[in-house]
Amino acid sequence: MKSFTYERADTPVEAAAAVARTPGAKFIAGGTNLLDLMKLQIETPTHLVDVNGLKLDTIEPTPDGGLRIGALVRNTDLAADERVRRDYGVLSRALLAGASGQLRNRATTAGNLLQRTRCPYFYDTAQPCNKRRPGSGCAALDGVSRQLGIVGVSDACIATNPSDMAVAMCVLDATVETVRPDGITRTIPIAEFHRLPGDTPHVETALKAGELITAVTLPPPLGGRHIYRKVRDRASYAFALVSVAAVIHEDGTGRVALGGVAHKPWRIETAEAELPRGSKPVTEQLLSGARPTRDNAFKIPLVERTLGAVISEARS
Amino acid sequence: MSDPSELNANRREVIAGGGAYSAAPTRVEAPVLTQVSFVVNGTSRTLELDTRTTLLDALREHLHLTGTKKGCDHGQCGACTIIVDGRRINSCLTLAVMHQGSAVTTIEGLGTPDNLHPMQAAFIRHDGYQCGYCTPGQICSGVAALAEIRAGIPSHVTADLTTPVELSEAEIRERMSGNICRCGAYSNIIEALTEVAESQG
């Protein structure tokens, strides 16, 4: 690990300002992904701003009947919150499908949104990777790509976003609240928060330098059946090959987003109109223009079958 | 702290820096030292640490509490599991300096050879290990996992999110998935946890 200086921030604006004024600085909250990457020198911050003391760790009701989740709410606490379990079950389920008990106890809401891909070529510093070293090439394109993306991919990167939580937040139309070093706040719809790789796969989110996530807000409850179905190589503690987050109403209408297939949670609202007609037409729209590799073409039928299982479960 | 001249701050840094210089011609970053205080197994400890020191390395290398084990050092195996402020965490994936004021419990703080924690006794009774390397992490994780069930925290296998969590083998297996045992003592570990859970009522 490279040497770094360290400070604890007292307020969100101070934290944002500290990162903005120090070249090579990063925020650290749970640290479960950042420290892993620092040990491999994939991340080499020169300065860490510890945001754990910012008191952004509560879940509060919003005036319109939604919930405002503090950036530092731990994944365990968000999944266990009674309001989330009752009204946003897909979010609880997604969180509980991710990582291990130990990691969920440390991992934060904002940190989960900012976790990096688990593409094996991003992790292998002996290999080219446009995300890790822009312009160096993508070893995954001709490499082992079973876990990697099938839609929204580019010639520069076929990595997937590893978050389960973000897929559920996408289907719930969450918004990300941030503060900048000058104190200006803004909200970013979750669908616009993560970017497609294009030719700049190292730019993963809409955040600007020093911009700090302060909360994620959920709109009022949608009702309906909340389902998160994750398909993976082992039954627990593994990243998704494919996952489906869905909210489906009694009349068969609803919403659906996919994990494990793209550089961001994958949701196409026009495809949702097909939900009452079953998984095949929805999948055709969701994955139109898919560019799978030889290794991961199986994800196309896997999405259709997983979505089919979700629709069946919703009807049961 | 990137100025190499700062390497003469003390003898240890000169030696460490000199060794690194002879090994590699590239510029060597001087370590940044920070003081941190936390309570370990009921005793207040203050350490002067390189900011890079993980909580795991602080416990093992600085406090010589070697019961907590380093397995993968990347949060994948669970051997380093300890309980911090009542919660189990991977001590390899957190910096010691981030734990100012925390209360840390390691395997050494759960019980002693003369006064075993019930989970330690159950692991012995049910043969919940073979080589023993993962065992301190398994036991700390097991103690905290049962507390999570008692606190009503759901898991991936909890059937209904709106009713209280019920103890079952499936619940224990799912909650212990972050602790790997290369010897494959899983079925005995489940028996040990089940016995302790049932004795707690």
Coordinates of C-alpha atoms in Angstrom, one line a residue, chain A residues 87-307:
Chain A
D87 CA -42.3 -0.8 1.9
Y88 CA -39.2 -1.3 -0.2
G89 CA -38.6 -5.0 0.2
V90 CA -36.7 -5.2 -3.1
L91 CA -34.0 -3.0 -1.5
S92 CA -33.7 -5.1 1.6
R93 CA -33.5 -8.3 -0.5
A94 CA -30.9 -6.8 -2.8
L95 CA -28.7 -5.8 0.2
L96 CA -29.0 -9.1 1.9
A97 CA -28.1 -10.9 -1.4
G98 CA -24.7 -9.0 -1.4
A99 CA -21.4 -9.6 0.3
S100 CA -21.2 -11.2 3.8
G101 CA -22.5 -10.3 7.2
Q102 CA -19.1 -8.8 8.1
L103 CA -18.9 -6.7 5.0
R104 CA -22.5 -5.5 5.3
N105 CA -21.7 -4.3 8.8
R106 CA -19.1 -1.9 7.5
A107 CA -20.2 -1.1 4.0
T108 CA -22.2 2.2 3.6
T109 CA -25.0 3.3 1.3
A110 CA -22.8 5.8 -0.5
G111 CA -19.8 3.4 -0.6
N112 CA -21.9 0.7 -2.1
L113 CA -22.8 3.0 -5.0
L114 CA -19.1 3.8 -5.5
Q115 CA -17.7 0.3 -5.4
R116 CA -15.5 -0.6 -8.4
T117 CA -16.0 -3.4 -10.8
R118 CA -14.7 -6.9 -10.0
C119 CA -13.6 -7.5 -13.6
P120 CA -10.5 -9.8 -13.1
Y121 CA -8.5 -7.7 -15.6
F122 CA -9.2 -4.6 -13.6
Y123 CA -7.8 -6.4 -10.5
D124 CA -4.7 -7.9 -12.4
T125 CA -2.2 -5.1 -12.5
A126 CA -0.1 -7.0 -15.0
Q127 CA -2.9 -6.8 -17.6
P128 CA -4.0 -3.8 -19.7
C129 CA -7.2 -2.2 -18.5
N130 CA -8.7 1.1 -19.7
K131 CA -10.5 1.6 -16.4
R132 CA -7.3 1.2 -14.3
R133 CA -4.9 2.7 -16.8
P134 CA -6.7 4.7 -19.5
G135 CA -5.6 4.0 -23.0
S136 CA -3.8 0.7 -22.1
G137 CA -6.5 -1.5 -23.7
C138 CA -9.0 -4.1 -22.5
A139 CA -7.7 -7.6 -21.8
A140 CA -11.2 -8.8 -21.1
L141 CA -12.4 -8.5 -24.7
D142 CA -10.4 -11.5 -25.7
G143 CA -10.1 -12.9 -22.2
V144 CA -12.1 -14.8 -19.7
S145 CA -15.4 -12.9 -19.7
R146 CA -18.0 -15.2 -18.2
Q147 CA -18.9 -12.7 -15.5
L148 CA -18.7 -9.6 -17.7
G149 CA -21.2 -7.3 -19.4
I150 CA -23.5 -8.0 -22.4
V151 CA -25.3 -4.7 -22.9
G152 CA -24.1 -1.1 -23.0
V153 CA -20.5 -2.4 -23.5
S154 CA -17.9 -0.6 -25.6
D155 CA -14.7 -1.6 -27.4
A156 CA -12.9 0.0 -24.4
C157 CA -14.6 -1.9 -21.5
I158 CA -17.0 -4.7 -20.9
A159 CA -16.9 -4.5 -17.1
T160 CA -20.1 -4.8 -14.9
N161 CA -21.2 -2.8 -11.9
P162 CA -21.1 -5.3 -9.0
S163 CA -23.7 -3.6 -6.7
D164 CA -26.9 -5.4 -5.9
M165 CA -28.2 -2.4 -3.9
A166 CA -27.9 -0.1 -6.8
V167 CA -30.1 -2.4 -9.0
A168 CA -32.9 -2.2 -6.4
M169 CA -32.5 1.6 -6.0
C170 CA -32.8 1.9 -9.8
V171 CA -36.1 0.1 -9.9
L172 CA -37.3 2.3 -7.1
D173 CA -36.3 5.6 -8.9
A174 CA -34.0 6.7 -6.0
T175 CA -32.2 10.0 -6.2
V176 CA -28.6 10.6 -5.0
E177 CA -28.1 13.8 -3.0
T178 CA -24.6 15.4 -3.0
V179 CA -22.8 18.4 -1.7
R180 CA -19.9 20.1 -3.5
P181 CA -16.9 21.8 -1.9
D182 CA -18.6 25.2 -2.3
G183 CA -21.6 24.0 -0.3
I184 CA -23.9 23.7 -3.4
T185 CA -26.1 20.7 -3.2
R186 CA -27.7 18.8 -6.1
T187 CA -29.7 15.6 -6.7
I188 CA -28.9 13.0 -9.3
P189 CA -31.5 10.5 -10.5
I190 CA -30.0 7.0 -9.9
A191 CA -30.4 6.2 -13.6
E192 CA -28.0 9.0 -14.4
F193 CA -25.6 8.4 -11.5
H194 CA -23.6 5.5 -13.1
R195 CA -22.2 5.9 -16.6
L196 CA -21.8 3.6 -19.5
P197 CA -18.1 2.9 -20.3
G198 CA -17.9 4.5 -23.8
D199 CA -14.3 5.4 -24.5
T200 CA -13.8 6.7 -20.9
P201 CA -14.5 3.7 -18.7
H202 CA -12.4 5.1 -15.9
V203 CA -15.1 7.8 -15.4
E204 CA -17.8 5.7 -13.6
T205 CA -20.2 8.2 -12.1
A206 CA -21.7 11.6 -12.5
L207 CA -19.8 12.9 -9.5
K208 CA -17.4 15.9 -9.9
A209 CA -14.1 16.2 -8.1
G210 CA -14.7 16.6 -4.3
E211 CA -18.4 16.0 -4.6
L212 CA -19.7 14.0 -1.7
I213 CA -22.8 11.9 -1.5
T214 CA -24.9 12.9 1.5
A215 CA -28.0 10.7 1.1
V216 CA -30.1 8.6 -1.2
T217 CA -33.8 9.4 -1.3
L218 CA -36.6 6.9 -2.1
P219 CA -39.9 8.2 -3.5
P220 CA -43.1 7.1 -1.7
P221 CA -43.8 3.4 -1.6
L222 CA -45.0 1.8 -4.8
G223 CA -46.9 -1.2 -3.3
G224 CA -46.8 -4.4 -5.3
R225 CA -44.7 -7.5 -4.9
H226 CA -41.0 -6.7 -4.3
I227 CA -38.6 -9.3 -5.6
Y228 CA -34.8 -9.5 -6.0
R229 CA -33.6 -12.7 -7.6
K230 CA -29.9 -13.2 -7.9
V231 CA -28.3 -16.0 -9.9
R232 CA -24.7 -16.7 -9.0
D233 CA -22.1 -19.5 -9.0
R234 CA -22.7 -20.3 -5.3
A235 CA -25.7 -19.8 -3.1
S236 CA -24.1 -17.1 -0.9
Y237 CA -21.3 -14.5 -0.9
A238 CA -20.8 -14.2 -4.6
F239 CA -21.3 -11.6 -7.2
A240 CA -24.3 -11.9 -9.6
L241 CA -24.1 -13.5 -13.0
V242 CA -27.5 -12.0 -13.5
S243 CA -29.9 -10.4 -11.1
V244 CA -33.4 -9.1 -11.4
A245 CA -35.0 -6.4 -9.2
A246 CA -38.7 -6.1 -9.8
V247 CA -41.8 -4.5 -8.3
I248 CA -44.8 -6.1 -9.9
H249 CA -48.5 -5.3 -9.2
E250 CA -51.5 -7.6 -9.1
D251 CA -52.5 -6.7 -12.7
G252 CA -49.1 -7.8 -13.9
T253 CA -47.7 -4.3 -14.6
G254 CA -44.6 -3.1 -12.8
R255 CA -40.9 -2.3 -13.1
V256 CA -37.8 -4.3 -13.6
A257 CA -34.0 -3.7 -13.6
L258 CA -31.1 -6.0 -14.2
G259 CA -27.8 -6.5 -12.4
G260 CA -24.7 -8.3 -13.6
V261 CA -25.2 -7.4 -17.3
A262 CA -23.9 -3.9 -17.7
H263 CA -21.6 -1.1 -16.5
K264 CA -24.6 0.2 -14.5
P265 CA -27.9 -1.1 -13.3
W266 CA -29.8 -1.9 -16.5
R267 CA -33.3 -0.5 -16.7
I268 CA -35.3 0.4 -19.9
E269 CA -38.7 1.8 -18.9
T270 CA -40.3 1.1 -22.3
A271 CA -39.6 -2.6 -21.9
E272 CA -41.7 -2.6 -18.7
A273 CA -44.9 -2.1 -20.7
E274 CA -44.4 -5.7 -21.9
L275 CA -44.3 -7.2 -18.3
P276 CA -48.0 -8.4 -18.4
R277 CA -47.0 -10.4 -21.5
G278 CA -44.2 -12.4 -19.8
S279 CA -40.5 -12.4 -19.7
K280 CA -39.7 -13.0 -23.4
P281 CA -40.9 -9.7 -24.8
V282 CA -39.4 -7.8 -21.9
T283 CA -36.1 -9.5 -22.3
E284 CA -36.0 -8.8 -26.0
Q285 CA -36.4 -5.1 -25.4
L286 CA -34.0 -5.0 -22.4
L287 CA -31.3 -6.8 -24.3
S288 CA -31.8 -5.5 -27.8
G289 CA -28.4 -4.6 -29.1
A290 CA -26.6 -6.9 -26.7
R291 CA -23.0 -7.7 -27.5
P292 CA -22.1 -10.7 -25.5
T293 CA -18.8 -12.6 -25.7
R294 CA -18.5 -16.3 -26.4
D295 CA -18.1 -16.7 -22.7
N296 CA -21.1 -14.8 -21.5
A297 CA -23.7 -15.3 -24.2
F298 CA -25.5 -17.6 -21.7
K299 CA -26.6 -14.5 -19.9
I300 CA -29.2 -13.7 -22.5
P301 CA -31.3 -16.8 -21.9
L302 CA -30.4 -16.6 -18.2
V303 CA -32.0 -13.1 -18.0
E304 CA -35.1 -14.4 -19.7
R305 CA -35.5 -17.4 -17.4
T306 CA -34.6 -15.4 -14.2
L307 CA -37.2 -12.8 -15.2

